[in-house]
CSV table of C-alpha atoms in Angstrom, one decimal:
chain,number,residue,atom,x,y,z
Q,925,MET,CA,87.9,103.3,114.8
Q,926,SER,CA,89.3,105.5,111.9
Q,927,TYR,CA,91.3,108.7,111.8
Q,928,PRO,CA,90.5,111.6,114.2
Q,929,LYS,CA,87.7,113.8,112.9
Q,930,ARG,CA,89.9,116.7,111.9
Q,931,VAL,CA,92.0,114.2,109.9
Q,932,GLU,CA,89.1,112.8,108.3
Q,933,GLU,CA,87.6,116.4,107.4
Q,934,LEU,CA,91.1,117.3,105.8
Q,935,MET,CA,91.2,114.1,103.8
Q,936,GLU,CA,87.8,115.0,102.3
Q,937,LYS,CA,88.6,118.3,101.4
Q,938,LEU,CA,92.0,117.3,99.8
Q,939,CYS,CA,90.0,114.7,97.8
Q,940,LYS,CA,88.0,117.5,96.0
Q,941,LEU,CA,91.5,119.0,94.6
Q,942,PRO,CA,92.3,117.8,90.9
Q,943,GLY,CA,94.4,114.7,90.8
Q,944,ILE,CA,94.1,113.9,94.6
Q,945,GLY,CA,92.5,110.6,95.4
Q,946,PRO,CA,91.6,109.1,98.8
Q,947,LYS,CA,95.2,107.5,98.9
Q,948,SER,CA,97.1,110.7,98.2
Q,949,ALA,CA,95.0,112.6,100.6
Q,950,GLU,CA,96.0,110.2,103.1
Q,951,ARG,CA,99.8,110.2,102.5
Q,952,ILE,CA,99.6,114.2,102.3
Q,953,VAL,CA,98.0,114.3,105.7
Q,954,ASN,CA,100.2,111.9,107.2
Q,955,TYR,CA,103.1,113.9,105.7
Q,956,MET,CA,101.7,117.1,107.2
Q,957,LEU,CA,101.5,115.3,110.7
Q,958,GLU,CA,105.1,114.6,110.5
Q,959,GLU,CA,106.4,117.7,109.1
Q,960,ASN,CA,107.0,120.5,111.4
Q,961,THR,CA,104.3,123.0,112.4
Q,962,GLU,CA,105.9,126.2,111.1
Q,963,SER,CA,106.0,124.9,107.3
Q,964,VAL,CA,102.4,123.5,107.6
Q,965,ARG,CA,101.3,127.0,108.9
Q,966,LEU,CA,103.1,128.7,106.2
Q,967,LEU,CA,101.3,126.5,103.4
Q,968,ALA,CA,98.0,127.1,105.0
Q,969,GLU,CA,98.5,130.8,105.0
Q,970,ASN,CA,99.7,130.7,101.5
Q,971,ILE,CA,96.7,129.2,100.3
Q,972,LEU,CA,94.5,131.9,102.4
Q,973,SER,CA,96.5,134.7,100.8
Q,974,LEU,CA,96.1,133.2,97.3
Q,975,LYS,CA,92.5,134.4,97.3
Q,976,ASN,CA,93.3,137.8,99.0
Q,977,ASP,CA,96.4,138.8,97.0
Q,978,VAL,CA,95.9,137.4,93.5
Q,979,ARG,CA,93.4,139.1,91.1
Q,980,LEU,CA,92.8,139.0,87.2
Q,981,CYS,CA,94.2,141.9,85.3
Q,982,GLU,CA,91.4,144.2,84.4
Q,983,ARG,CA,92.5,144.3,80.7
Q,984,CYS,CA,93.6,140.8,79.8
Q,985,PHE,CA,92.3,138.8,82.6
Q,986,ASN,CA,95.7,137.1,83.3
Q,987,LEU,CA,96.7,136.5,87.1
Q,988,SER,CA,98.1,139.5,88.6
Q,989,ASP,CA,99.2,141.1,91.8
Q,990,ASP,CA,97.9,144.4,90.6
Q,991,THR,CA,94.9,145.9,88.5
Q,992,VAL,CA,96.8,145.6,85.5
Q,993,CYS,CA,99.3,142.5,84.7
Q,994,SER,CA,103.0,143.0,84.3
Q,995,ILE,CA,102.4,142.1,80.6
Q,996,CYS,CA,99.8,144.6,79.8
Q,997,ALA,CA,101.9,147.2,81.8
Q,998,ASP,CA,105.0,146.5,79.6
Q,999,GLU,CA,104.9,149.2,76.9
Q,1000,LYS,CA,107.7,147.3,75.0
Q,1001,ARG,CA,105.3,144.4,74.0
Q,1002,GLU,CA,104.1,144.0,70.4
Q,1003,ARG,CA,100.6,145.3,69.5
Q,1004,ILE,CA,99.6,141.7,68.9
Q,1005,VAL,CA,96.9,139.9,71.0
Q,1006,CYS,CA,97.2,136.3,71.6
Q,1007,VAL,CA,93.7,134.9,72.6
Q,1008,VAL,CA,94.0,131.8,75.0
Q,1009,GLU,CA,91.5,129.9,76.9
Q,1010,GLU,CA,93.4,129.8,80.3
Q,1011,VAL,CA,96.5,131.4,82.1
Q,1012,LYS,CA,98.2,128.2,82.0
Q,1013,ASP,CA,98.1,128.4,78.1
Q,1014,LEU,CA,99.5,131.9,78.5
Q,1015,ILE,CA,102.3,130.9,80.7
Q,1016,LEU,CA,103.3,128.2,78.1
Q,1017,ILE,CA,103.2,130.5,75.3
Q,1018,GLU,CA,105.5,133.2,77.3
Q,1019,LYS,CA,107.9,130.3,77.5
Q,1020,THR,CA,108.2,130.4,73.6
Q,1021,GLY,CA,109.5,134.0,73.6
Q,1022,PHE,CA,106.3,135.3,72.3
Q,1023,LYS,CA,106.5,139.3,72.7
Q,1024,GLY,CA,102.9,140.3,72.3
Q,1025,THR,CA,100.0,140.7,74.6
Q,1026,TYR,CA,97.3,138.3,75.6
Q,1027,HIS,CA,93.6,138.0,76.3
Q,1028,VAL,CA,92.4,135.1,78.5
Q,1029,LEU,CA,88.8,133.9,77.7
Q,1030,GLY,CA,88.5,132.0,81.0
Q,1031,GLY,CA,87.4,128.8,79.1
Q,1032,ARG,CA,85.8,127.8,75.9
Q,1033,VAL,CA,82.6,127.3,74.3
Q,1034,SER,CA,81.2,124.0,75.5
Q,1035,PRO,CA,77.7,123.3,75.6
Q,1036,LEU,CA,78.2,120.0,77.3
Q,1037,GLU,CA,79.8,122.0,80.3
Q,1038,ASN,CA,77.0,124.7,80.1
Q,1039,VAL,CA,79.8,127.3,78.9
Q,1040,SER,CA,78.3,129.5,76.2
Q,1041,ALA,CA,80.1,132.5,74.5
Q,1042,SER,CA,78.6,134.8,77.1
Q,1043,ASN,CA,80.5,133.3,79.9
Q,1044,LEU,CA,83.8,133.9,78.3
Q,1045,LYS,CA,85.6,137.4,78.0
Q,1046,ILE,CA,84.8,137.7,74.3
Q,1047,ASN,CA,82.9,140.9,74.8
Q,1048,GLN,CA,85.9,142.3,76.8
Q,1049,LEU,CA,88.1,141.2,73.9
Q,1050,ILE,CA,85.7,143.2,71.4
Q,1051,GLU,CA,85.8,146.3,73.6
Q,1052,ARG,CA,89.7,146.1,73.7
Q,1053,LEU,CA,90.0,146.0,70.0
Q,1054,ASN,CA,87.9,149.1,69.6
Q,1055,ARG,CA,89.7,150.9,72.3
Q,1056,GLU,CA,93.2,149.9,71.9
Q,1057,SER,CA,95.0,149.3,68.3
Q,1058,PHE,CA,96.5,146.0,67.5
Q,1059,THR,CA,98.0,144.6,64.4
Q,1060,GLU,CA,96.8,141.2,64.6
Q,1061,VAL,CA,94.8,138.8,66.9
Q,1062,ILE,CA,96.3,135.2,67.3
Q,1063,ILE,CA,93.7,132.6,68.2
Q,1064,ALA,CA,95.3,130.1,70.4
Q,1065,THR,CA,92.5,128.1,71.8
Q,1066,ASN,CA,93.2,124.4,72.0
Q,1067,PRO,CA,93.0,122.0,69.2
Q,1068,THR,CA,90.0,120.2,70.6
Q,1069,PRO,CA,86.4,120.3,69.1
Q,1070,GLU,CA,85.5,122.9,71.8
Q,1071,GLY,CA,88.6,125.0,71.2
Q,1072,GLU,CA,88.0,124.6,67.5
Q,1073,ASN,CA,84.4,126.0,68.0
Q,1074,THR,CA,85.5,128.9,70.2
Q,1075,ALA,CA,88.0,130.0,67.7
Q,1076,GLU,CA,85.4,129.8,64.8
Q,1077,TYR,CA,83.0,131.9,66.8
Q,1078,ILE,CA,85.6,134.7,67.5
Q,1079,SER,CA,86.9,134.4,64.0
Q,1080,GLY,CA,83.3,135.2,62.7
Q,1081,ILE,CA,83.3,138.2,64.9
Q,1082,LEU,CA,86.7,139.5,64.1
Q,1083,LYS,CA,85.9,139.1,60.2
Q,1084,LYS,CA,82.8,141.3,60.7
Q,1085,MET,CA,84.8,143.9,62.6
Q,1086,GLY,CA,87.7,143.8,59.9
Q,1087,VAL,CA,90.3,142.6,62.2
Q,1088,LYS,CA,93.4,140.9,60.9
Q,1089,HIS,CA,93.5,137.4,62.7
Q,1090,SER,CA,95.3,134.1,62.6
Q,1091,ARG,CA,94.9,130.5,64.1
Q,1092,LEU,CA,97.9,128.7,65.5
Q,1093,ALA,CA,99.2,126.0,63.2
Q,1094,TYR,CA,98.4,122.5,63.2
Q,1095,GLY,CA,101.2,119.8,62.3
Q,1096,LEU,CA,103.4,117.3,63.8
Q,1097,PRO,CA,104.7,117.8,67.5
Q,1098,VAL,CA,108.4,118.2,67.5
Q,1099,GLY,CA,110.0,115.0,68.4
Q,1100,ALA,CA,107.0,112.9,67.8
Q,1101,GLU,CA,107.1,109.8,65.5
Q,1102,ILE,CA,104.6,109.9,62.7
Q,1103,GLU,CA,103.8,106.3,63.6
Q,1104,TYR,CA,102.1,107.6,66.7
Q,1105,VAL,CA,100.7,111.1,65.8
Q,1106,GLY,CA,97.1,110.1,64.6
Q,1107,VAL,CA,95.6,110.6,61.2
Q,1108,GLN,CA,93.9,114.0,61.8
Q,1109,THR,CA,97.3,115.5,62.8
Q,1110,LEU,CA,99.0,113.9,59.9
Q,1111,LYS,CA,96.2,115.3,57.6
Q,1112,LYS,CA,96.5,118.9,59.0
Q,1113,SER,CA,100.3,118.4,58.7
Q,1114,ILE,CA,99.9,117.5,55.1
Q,1115,GLU,CA,97.7,120.4,54.1
Q,1116,GLY,CA,99.8,123.0,56.0
Q,1117,ARG,CA,103.0,121.6,54.5
Q,1118,LYS,CA,105.8,124.1,53.8
Q,1119,THR,CA,107.8,124.4,50.3
Q,1120,LEU,CA,111.5,124.0,51.0
E,185,MET,CA,106.4,136.6,82.9
E,186,SER,CA,105.6,133.6,85.0
E,187,TYR,CA,102.6,133.3,87.6
E,188,PRO,CA,102.3,136.1,90.3
E,189,LYS,CA,104.7,135.5,93.4
E,190,ARG,CA,102.1,134.2,95.5
E,191,VAL,CA,101.0,131.8,92.9
E,192,GLU,CA,104.4,130.8,92.4
E,193,GLU,CA,105.2,130.4,96.1
E,194,LEU,CA,102.2,128.2,96.7
E,195,MET,CA,103.0,125.8,93.8
E,196,GLU,CA,106.5,125.4,95.3
E,197,LYS,CA,105.0,124.5,98.7
E,198,LEU,CA,102.5,122.2,97.0
E,199,CYS,CA,105.3,120.2,95.2
E,200,LYS,CA,107.0,119.4,98.5
E,201,LEU,CA,103.8,117.1,99.4
E,202,PRO,CA,103.9,113.4,98.5
E,203,GLY,CA,102.8,112.7,95.2
E,204,ILE,CA,102.2,116.2,93.9
E,205,GLY,CA,104.9,117.3,91.0
E,206,PRO,CA,104.9,120.7,89.2
E,207,LYS,CA,102.0,119.8,86.9
E,208,SER,CA,99.5,118.9,89.6
E,209,ALA,CA,100.4,121.8,91.6
E,210,GLU,CA,99.7,124.0,88.8
E,211,ARG,CA,96.4,122.5,88.4
E,212,ILE,CA,95.5,122.6,92.2
E,213,VAL,CA,96.4,126.4,92.2
E,214,ASN,CA,94.2,127.0,89.3
E,215,TYR,CA,91.3,125.0,90.9
E,216,MET,CA,91.7,127.2,94.1
E,217,LEU,CA,91.6,130.3,92.1
E,218,GLU,CA,88.4,129.5,90.5
E,219,GLU,CA,86.8,127.8,93.6
E,220,ASN,CA,85.0,130.2,95.8
E,221,THR,CA,86.7,131.7,98.5
E,222,GLU,CA,84.8,130.1,101.5
E,223,SER,CA,85.8,126.6,100.7
E,224,VAL,CA,89.5,127.6,100.0
E,225,ARG,CA,89.6,129.4,103.4
E,226,LEU,CA,87.9,126.2,105.2
E,227,LEU,CA,90.6,124.0,103.5
E,228,ALA,CA,93.4,126.3,104.7
E,229,GLU,CA,91.9,126.4,108.3
E,230,ASN,CA,91.6,122.8,108.5
E,231,ILE,CA,95.3,122.3,107.5
E,232,LEU,CA,96.0,124.7,110.5
E,233,SER,CA,93.8,123.0,112.9
E,234,LEU,CA,95.4,119.5,112.1
E,235,LYS,CA,98.6,120.5,113.9
E,236,ASN,CA,96.8,122.2,116.8
E,237,ASP,CA,94.2,119.6,117.4
E,238,VAL,CA,95.6,116.3,116.4
E,239,ARG,CA,98.1,114.6,118.9
E,240,LEU,CA,99.6,111.1,119.5
E,241,CYS,CA,97.9,108.8,122.0
E,242,GLU,CA,100.4,108.6,124.9
E,243,ARG,CA,100.1,104.9,125.3
E,244,CYS,CA,100.0,103.5,121.6
E,245,PHE,CA,101.1,106.6,119.7
E,246,ASN,CA,98.1,106.3,117.4
E,247,LEU,CA,96.4,109.8,116.2
E,248,SER,CA,94.1,111.0,118.8
E,249,ASP,CA,91.8,114.0,119.7
E,250,ASP,CA,92.7,113.3,123.3
E,251,THR,CA,95.5,112.3,125.4
E,252,VAL,CA,94.5,108.7,125.1
E,253,CYS,CA,93.1,107.5,121.8
E,254,SER,CA,89.6,105.7,121.5
E,255,ILE,CA,91.0,102.4,121.0
E,256,CYS,CA,93.1,102.5,124.3
E,257,ALA,CA,90.2,104.0,126.0
E,258,ASP,CA,87.8,101.2,124.9
E,259,GLU,CA,87.8,98.5,127.9
E,260,LYS,CA,86.2,96.0,125.9
E,261,ARG,CA,89.4,95.6,123.7
E,262,GLU,CA,91.2,92.6,123.8
E,263,ARG,CA,94.5,92.4,125.7
E,264,ILE,CA,96.5,91.8,122.7
E,265,VAL,CA,98.8,94.2,121.2
E,266,CYS,CA,99.4,94.5,117.5
E,267,VAL,CA,102.7,96.4,116.6
E,268,VAL,CA,102.5,98.4,113.3
E,269,GLU,CA,105.0,100.8,111.6
E,270,GLU,CA,102.6,103.6,110.9
E,271,VAL,CA,98.9,104.9,111.9
E,272,LYS,CA,97.8,104.0,108.2
E,273,ASP,CA,98.7,100.1,108.8
E,274,LEU,CA,96.5,100.5,112.1
E,275,ILE,CA,93.6,101.8,110.1
E,276,LEU,CA,93.8,99.1,107.7
E,277,ILE,CA,94.0,96.3,110.4
E,278,GLU,CA,91.0,98.1,112.2
E,279,LYS,CA,89.1,97.3,109.1
E,280,THR,CA,89.7,93.5,109.2
E,281,GLY,CA,87.5,93.5,112.3
E,282,PHE,CA,90.7,93.2,114.7
E,283,LYS,CA,89.5,93.8,118.1
E,284,GLY,CA,92.8,94.1,120.3
E,285,THR,CA,95.0,97.2,120.7
E,286,TYR,CA,98.0,98.7,119.0
E,287,HIS,CA,101.3,100.0,119.3
E,288,VAL,CA,102.5,102.3,116.6
E,289,LEU,CA,106.3,102.4,116.1
E,290,GLY,CA,106.5,105.6,113.9
E,291,GLY,CA,108.6,103.9,111.3
E,292,ARG,CA,111.0,100.9,110.9
E,293,VAL,CA,114.7,100.2,111.4
E,294,SER,CA,116.3,101.5,108.4
E,295,PRO,CA,120.1,102.2,108.3
E,296,LEU,CA,119.6,103.9,104.9
E,297,GLU,CA,117.3,106.3,106.2
E,298,ASN,CA,119.2,107.0,109.4
E,299,VAL,CA,116.5,105.2,111.5
E,300,SER,CA,117.7,103.2,114.3
E,301,ALA,CA,115.6,101.3,116.8
E,302,SER,CA,116.1,104.1,119.4
E,303,ASN,CA,114.0,106.3,117.0
E,304,LEU,CA,111.1,104.1,117.2
E,305,LYS,CA,108.7,103.8,120.1
E,306,ILE,CA,110.4,100.3,121.0
E,307,ASN,CA,111.4,101.2,124.5
E,308,GLN,CA,107.7,102.6,125.2
E,309,LEU,CA,106.5,99.2,124.0
E,310,ILE,CA,108.7,97.6,126.6
E,311,GLU,CA,107.5,99.9,129.3
E,312,ARG,CA,103.8,99.1,128.3
E,313,LEU,CA,104.2,95.3,128.3
E,314,ASN,CA,105.7,95.7,132.0
E,315,ARG,CA,103.1,98.0,133.0
E,316,GLU,CA,100.0,96.6,131.5
E,317,SER,CA,99.0,92.7,131.0
E,318,PHE,CA,98.6,91.4,127.6
E,319,THR,CA,98.2,87.8,126.3
E,320,GLU,CA,100.2,88.2,123.1
E,321,VAL,CA,102.0,90.6,120.9
E,322,ILE,CA,101.5,90.4,117.0
E,323,ILE,CA,104.2,91.9,115.0
E,324,ALA,CA,102.6,93.6,112.1
E,325,THR,CA,105.4,95.3,110.6
E,326,ASN,CA,105.6,95.3,106.6
E,327,PRO,CA,107.0,92.2,104.7
E,328,THR,CA,110.0,94.3,103.5
E,329,PRO,CA,113.4,93.8,104.5
E,330,GLU,CA,113.3,96.8,106.8
E,331,GLY,CA,110.0,95.6,108.4
E,332,GLU,CA,111.5,92.1,108.8
E,333,ASN,CA,114.7,93.5,110.5
E,334,THR,CA,112.3,95.5,112.9
E,335,ALA,CA,110.3,92.4,113.4
E,336,GLU,CA,113.3,90.3,114.3
E,337,TYR,CA,114.9,92.9,116.6
E,338,ILE,CA,111.6,93.2,118.6
E,339,SER,CA,111.0,89.5,118.5
E,340,GLY,CA,114.6,89.2,120.2
E,341,ILE,CA,113.7,91.6,123.0
E,342,LEU,CA,110.3,89.8,123.5
E,343,LYS,CA,112.0,86.3,123.7
E,344,LYS,CA,114.3,87.8,126.4
E,345,MET,CA,111.2,89.0,128.4
E,346,GLY,CA,109.3,85.7,127.9
E,347,VAL,CA,106.3,87.5,126.3
E,348,LYS,CA,104.4,85.4,123.8
E,349,HIS,CA,104.5,87.0,120.1
E,350,SER,CA,103.8,86.4,116.6
E,351,ARG,CA,104.3,87.5,113.1
E,352,LEU,CA,101.7,88.2,110.3
E,353,ALA,CA,101.4,85.2,108.0
E,354,TYR,CA,103.1,85.2,104.5
E,355,GLY,CA,101.5,83.9,101.6
E,356,LEU,CA,99.4,84.5,98.4
E,357,PRO,CA,97.6,87.9,98.3
E,358,VAL,CA,93.7,87.0,98.1
E,359,GLY,CA,92.4,87.5,94.5
E,360,ALA,CA,96.1,87.3,93.0
E,361,GLU,CA,97.3,85.0,90.2
E,362,ILE,CA,100.0,82.6,91.2
E,363,GLU,CA,101.7,83.7,87.7
E,364,TYR,CA,102.2,87.2,89.2
E,365,VAL,CA,102.9,87.0,92.9
E,366,GLY,CA,106.8,86.5,92.8
E,367,VAL,CA,109.0,83.6,94.0
E,368,GLN,CA,109.5,84.7,97.3
E,369,THR,CA,106.0,84.9,98.1
E,370,LEU,CA,105.0,81.7,96.5
E,371,LYS,CA,108.1,80.1,98.5
E,372,LYS,CA,106.6,81.6,101.8
E,373,SER,CA,103.1,80.2,100.9
E,374,ILE,CA,104.5,76.7,100.5
E,375,GLU,CA,106.3,76.8,103.7
E,376,GLY,CA,103.3,78.0,105.5
E,377,ARG,CA,100.9,75.9,103.8
E,378,LYS,CA,97.9,74.7,105.7
E,379,THR,CA,96.6,70.8,105.9
E,380,LEU,CA,93.3,70.6,104.6
């Protein structure tokens, strides 16, 4: 005897979600079985409506309730585009108080994961730059080899187009101890040192 | 700007599930947004059907597709009742090859969590013992203070009823090193030593 079929099926499906293993799936299903029916129903309906109600902004590919996201619709935003890999990066940059607009690539160039530049929203970025006027493009891809490659690829295009662009600074993370930051970071933070 | 309302709502709901924090909830929602609509819909429907299709066995309170679970319905099972706290304990004991039946208490006596003996299926166990005939009751609550208290409480009742009963053995976990098992476990394993 194991769990009833419905329970086993749900555990299998939950295991496919990121960060959930068999043990967590078991705990989640047991929690749902004990929880009141109404709140479990609301969770299920929320999951269903996620795919129906949430779409990508047709300009910047941010998640949106509407055809254009609240940032693109906001006319007070500075005419700067910050290019990010994923929506979660955009959310974090928003928290810094950045007041420009964004362009979400939907990933990074990664031959190992079979993602080439054509799979990303790079052409759409070029079209936007031709159509709208921006004072600067900030390339905010991750400081990983893939993020760096993507940044270089985009930088090459922007140079040809004559568009002013920049890359996020490398350096010491705030609150870190030099002992633990790693040689490459330390090297970059020396190269990028600021005169006081 | 943060995530669209639907996304925020779903993240909040996911955070209430055991083992899921804000970061995991964010990753799960992003995964669902990227995943194809059909498989996300199936997940949501599986959650809904969980509450509709799965119930508790009216005899032993195991999870069941039917009024009586497959173990209680199996006439070849030995006439022994193994009393466990939760269904997940039953599932684990099944894996050992145990061929008796079970009784799921639905928790353990815990004054701190406001769970008293009357909140557990102890009366139902007594009724079962009066109604059906069993050769032995194995008390398999957890080796925690709460599990121990629950075991002692049940043992007191069974003694008065004159029902033969036993408790799972304490001792060294298989594969552990004595250095790491803890003094209480070691003490119990000395007390329970077997002559070779």
